[in-house]
Each structure stands twice: as structure tokens, then as C-alpha cells.
Amino acid sequence: MVRPIRIVVGILCLLTVFACSRGRRNSGEDKLIVLGYSQLGDESTWRTRNSLSITEAAKEAGIKIMFEDAMQYQANQIKALRSFIAYKVDVIAFSPLVETGWDTVLGEAKAAGIPVILVDRMIHTKDESLYACALSSDFTLEGRRAGEFLIKKYKNDPGPINIVEMAGTAKSTPAIGRYEGFREVLSAYPKFKVIFSEDGDFMASKGRELMQKVLTRYDPKDIDVIYSHNDDMTFGAIEVLREAGIKPGKDIAIISVDATQRSINYLKVGMINCVIECNPNSGPQVMELARKIVAGEPVSKRTYIEETTFDEFGAVDAIPNRGY
Ligand code: GYE
């Protein structure tokens, strides 16, 4: 007969073996992975959540992360990348502020044999070998979704439908995609007219400034829609509208991108009409890519993050808590 004590000892042995094998896997097959991460800034709620996702996932995966915030200056990002190269990290990941101007520093990383993962935003380069892979949202699809919402909302309205656009950081991938995708679907409908489009740098304070400028230039009755490339600019603009006695979501329709909890709350009470989701929780996927690359396993060059749209035509009360 097997004694209970033997069973207990046997289970403990199995658990120890399991725990050790897990530990090895998490640290990238025996070796501690060092990841240099250059975040572009802390301009928005989305970005704060994204940074948290990255640092938490690194901890969870047992990856040592060197995390630098560039405060929206490309020069700071280049400096951070150079410091990671000098430190001889195993892998670099970064969210490029804008698309151009990376070839030289990425050439240096390549020469040092350090693979690079692009996160969130893309780069524009002739040499695709300068990065190992990219993980991002499909920003053109997000722009198209914003346009499709308008086509549905105004299907029985002959127009003209006048649109004010608050764009994201000039020359950044999300601003380019959200601008182009939007126009791509609306170009077939001449009743939609973008009467104003300016860069608000993805910041609430600039959203405020842009909206103040818009209200000095246009009679609010001539504005049908505000299309804002992110939630923080939307919040700034909404404050200005309310101060001016204009009802957001009713007098002027509002489309926002990101889907932070506050914008979902506004959607639920009818102050925003459509929210295009942009998912900031990419940390676990970044760590998985880093582990695979260091282990020499193949990865796909481009991975898109799954996203959806929330709008006034859907079951807004059923939208689960966003957590940020
Ligand atoms: O939508 C915005 C942030 O690059 C997807 O940057 C990101 C965008 C996001 O500042 O809120």
C-alpha cells in the first residue's frame, strides 16, 4: 500500500520540477533577457496605460527592462537607443514618435547585432532589415471605422455635413492612418466636408486650444461633427463646448479614438457618439516577441492588435469596464 507521506513527497517533487521549468522558460531559456525600451512620452491616458502594460508585463515575464521616457522629443529617443546599444542590451523595443529619421541609429543597432521591435507606431524606411518586427494597431482601419460611422449616422441626411478634425502628432503613424482611412471611405460621399483639420498633438490642453480657435472661426451651428484622433483632445474640446453652452454629442456629433473609460462613460450618457477602440495593452505581446527573438525563434514581421468600435447604435450599457 502506498503511504500518504510518499504521495505528498511525490507531489512536492513534481511541483518543484514544474516550477523550475517554468522559471527557465520565463527568463528566456536560462539567460536573463535585458530589454531596452524607449517610450515616446506621456502625452495621453492611452500612453500612461501603455507604459504600465509594458513595465508590468516585463516584470511578469522575468525580463529586465531599461525604460526611458522621451517626453515627446525624437532626439531623446535617439539618445536612449544609443545608450541601450552602449549597454549591449539583448533586444530593443521602442514606440517611434514620428515615422522618419531613424535609419542612422537603427543602423547602429543592427551593426551591434541588437534586434529591434517597433511597438505602437511604425517607421518609414527603405531598409526593412533595420527592425525585426512590428506590433501595432491598424490606424487606417481605425480611420475607416470613423468614416463608416458617419455614413451610417447621416444616411438619410442630404448634407452638407461639416466636419472639424483634431489630428494627432504630425507625421506620426496614428495621425497619418486616422487621417487617410477616414478620407478613403468618405471620398465617395461628397456631402461630407472637412472644414477644419489641425494638429493637436494628442494632448488635452491642445484639444482645448484647437476648439477655442474653431469657435472663433465658425458659427457652431455650421459644425456637424468633431472627429478627434484621441480621447484626451476630445476631453479638452468637450470642456470648451460646454463652457460655450454647446451640447457635445447632441448639437455637435463627436467621434473619438482610444476608448479610455472616460470616453466610454461619455458615450453612455450621449456626450460622445462613437468611440473607435485603440488597445494600449500590448505589454504581454511585446515580451513574447522579445523572448522569441532572443531565442532565435521566427516571428511575423508585422502583427496587428485586435480592436473594435463602440457607438450609439450598439448596446453601450453592456460595454465592459476598460480598466484605465
Ligand atoms: O491613440 C494616443 C496616443 O500611438 C496609438 O498615441 C497611439 C496614440 C494614441 O497619444 O492617445
PDB file of N, CA, C and O and ligand atoms in Angstrom, residues 40 43-44 46-47 120-121 137 139 174 178 202 229-232 257-258 278, ligand 1:
ATOM      1  N   LEU A  40       7.771  56.999 -26.111  1.00  0.00           N
ATOM      2  CA  LEU A  40       7.891  58.323 -26.724  1.00  0.00           C
ATOM      3  C   LEU A  40       7.505  59.472 -25.802  1.00  0.00           C
ATOM      4  O   LEU A  40       7.924  60.601 -25.998  1.00  0.00           O
ATOM      5  N   GLU A  43       1.951  61.683 -23.126  1.00  0.00           N
ATOM      6  CA  GLU A  43       1.039  62.738 -23.569  1.00  0.00           C
ATOM      7  C   GLU A  43      -0.436  62.449 -23.337  1.00  0.00           C
ATOM      8  O   GLU A  43      -1.250  63.358 -23.361  1.00  0.00           O
ATOM      9  N   SER A  44      -0.778  61.173 -23.098  1.00  0.00           N
ATOM     10  CA  SER A  44      -2.214  60.840 -23.059  1.00  0.00           C
ATOM     11  C   SER A  44      -2.508  59.725 -22.068  1.00  0.00           C
ATOM     12  O   SER A  44      -1.605  59.030 -21.607  1.00  0.00           O
ATOM     13  N   TRP A  46      -4.000  57.025 -22.846  1.00  0.00           N
ATOM     14  CA  TRP A  46      -3.614  55.812 -23.580  1.00  0.00           C
ATOM     15  C   TRP A  46      -2.148  55.483 -23.319  1.00  0.00           C
ATOM     16  O   TRP A  46      -1.785  54.347 -23.030  1.00  0.00           O
ATOM     17  N   ARG A  47      -1.304  56.497 -23.426  1.00  0.00           N
ATOM     18  CA  ARG A  47       0.142  56.287 -23.287  1.00  0.00           C
ATOM     19  C   ARG A  47       0.509  55.850 -21.869  1.00  0.00           C
ATOM     20  O   ARG A  47       1.358  54.972 -21.692  1.00  0.00           O
ATOM     21  N   ASP A 120       3.601  49.970 -31.334  1.00  0.00           N
ATOM     22  CA  ASP A 120       2.584  51.004 -31.463  1.00  0.00           C
ATOM     23  C   ASP A 120       2.699  51.797 -32.770  1.00  0.00           C
ATOM     24  O   ASP A 120       1.796  51.767 -33.574  1.00  0.00           O
ATOM     25  N   ARG A 121       3.794  52.494 -32.993  1.00  0.00           N
ATOM     26  CA  ARG A 121       3.926  53.270 -34.233  1.00  0.00           C
ATOM     27  C   ARG A 121       4.999  52.673 -35.142  1.00  0.00           C
ATOM     28  O   ARG A 121       5.882  51.972 -34.672  1.00  0.00           O
ATOM     29  N   SER A 137      -1.436  48.869 -33.900  1.00  0.00           N
ATOM     30  CA  SER A 137      -2.836  48.895 -34.311  1.00  0.00           C
ATOM     31  C   SER A 137      -2.882  49.177 -35.806  1.00  0.00           C
ATOM     32  O   SER A 137      -1.928  49.691 -36.381  1.00  0.00           O
ATOM     33  N   PHE A 139      -4.110  51.639 -37.949  1.00  0.00           N
ATOM     34  CA  PHE A 139      -4.640  53.000 -37.813  1.00  0.00           C
ATOM     35  C   PHE A 139      -5.510  53.423 -38.997  1.00  0.00           C
ATOM     36  O   PHE A 139      -6.437  54.216 -38.844  1.00  0.00           O
ATOM     37  N   PRO A 174      -0.252  56.964 -36.206  1.00  0.00           N
ATOM     38  CA  PRO A 174      -1.700  57.028 -35.959  1.00  0.00           C
ATOM     39  C   PRO A 174      -2.365  58.237 -36.604  1.00  0.00           C
ATOM     40  O   PRO A 174      -3.499  58.130 -37.097  1.00  0.00           O
ATOM     41  N   ARG A 178      -5.266  57.589 -39.322  1.00  0.00           N
ATOM     42  CA  ARG A 178      -6.618  58.046 -38.973  1.00  0.00           C
ATOM     43  C   ARG A 178      -7.091  59.129 -39.938  1.00  0.00           C
ATOM     44  O   ARG A 178      -8.281  59.257 -40.204  1.00  0.00           O
ATOM     45  N   PHE A 202      -2.239  65.068 -29.755  1.00  0.00           N
ATOM     46  CA  PHE A 202      -2.789  64.038 -28.862  1.00  0.00           C
ATOM     47  C   PHE A 202      -2.925  64.499 -27.414  1.00  0.00           C
ATOM     48  O   PHE A 202      -2.985  63.683 -26.499  1.00  0.00           O
ATOM     49  N   HIS A 229      -8.659  62.611 -33.102  1.00  0.00           N
ATOM     50  CA  HIS A 229      -7.791  61.431 -33.214  1.00  0.00           C
ATOM     51  C   HIS A 229      -7.461  60.770 -31.878  1.00  0.00           C
ATOM     52  O   HIS A 229      -6.831  59.718 -31.863  1.00  0.00           O
ATOM     53  N   ASN A 230      -7.798  61.417 -30.742  1.00  0.00           N
ATOM     54  CA  ASN A 230      -7.685  60.665 -29.478  1.00  0.00           C
ATOM     55  C   ASN A 230      -8.569  61.249 -28.390  1.00  0.00           C
ATOM     56  O   ASN A 230      -9.080  62.376 -28.484  1.00  0.00           O
ATOM     57  N   ASP A 231      -8.756  60.455 -27.335  1.00  0.00           N
ATOM     58  CA  ASP A 231      -9.681  60.832 -26.263  1.00  0.00           C
ATOM     59  C   ASP A 231      -9.255  62.104 -25.534  1.00  0.00           C
ATOM     60  O   ASP A 231     -10.107  62.919 -25.175  1.00  0.00           O
ATOM     61  N   ASP A 232      -7.982  62.247 -25.266  1.00  0.00           N
ATOM     62  CA  ASP A 232      -7.559  63.413 -24.469  1.00  0.00           C
ATOM     63  C   ASP A 232      -7.885  64.728 -25.184  1.00  0.00           C
ATOM     64  O   ASP A 232      -8.360  65.683 -24.553  1.00  0.00           O
ATOM     65  N   VAL A 257     -11.122  58.550 -30.637  1.00  0.00           N
ATOM     66  CA  VAL A 257     -10.363  57.305 -30.767  1.00  0.00           C
ATOM     67  C   VAL A 257      -9.619  57.017 -29.463  1.00  0.00           C
ATOM     68  O   VAL A 257      -9.095  57.949 -28.843  1.00  0.00           O
ATOM     69  N   ASP A 258      -9.545  55.771 -29.067  1.00  0.00           N
ATOM     70  CA  ASP A 258      -8.798  55.190 -27.939  1.00  0.00           C
ATOM     71  C   ASP A 258      -9.712  54.287 -27.105  1.00  0.00           C
ATOM     72  O   ASP A 258      -9.349  53.165 -26.826  1.00  0.00           O
ATOM     73  N   CYS A 278      -8.631  51.750 -29.512  1.00  0.00           N
ATOM     74  CA  CYS A 278      -7.207  51.546 -29.813  1.00  0.00           C
ATOM     75  C   CYS A 278      -6.638  50.928 -28.538  1.00  0.00           C
ATOM     76  O   CYS A 278      -6.678  51.536 -27.474  1.00  0.00           O
TER      77      CYS A 278
HETATM   78  O1  GYE B   1      -4.150  56.929 -29.823  1.00  0.00           O
HETATM   79  C1  GYE B   1      -2.950  58.444 -28.450  1.00  0.00           C
HETATM   80  C2  GYE B   1      -1.516  58.465 -28.072  1.00  0.00           C
HETATM   81  O2  GYE B   1       0.131  55.999 -30.827  1.00  0.00           O
HETATM   82  C3  GYE B   1      -1.861  54.773 -30.743  1.00  0.00           C
HETATM   83  O3  GYE B   1      -0.850  57.954 -29.208  1.00  0.00           O
HETATM   84  C4  GYE B   1      -1.022  55.795 -30.118  1.00  0.00           C
HETATM   85  C5  GYE B   1      -1.727  57.122 -29.908  1.00  0.00           C
HETATM   86  C6  GYE B   1      -2.992  57.080 -29.081  1.00  0.00           C
HETATM   87  O4  GYE B   1      -1.063  59.625 -27.592  1.00  0.00           O
HETATM   88  O5  GYE B   1      -3.812  58.613 -27.372  1.00  0.00           O
END
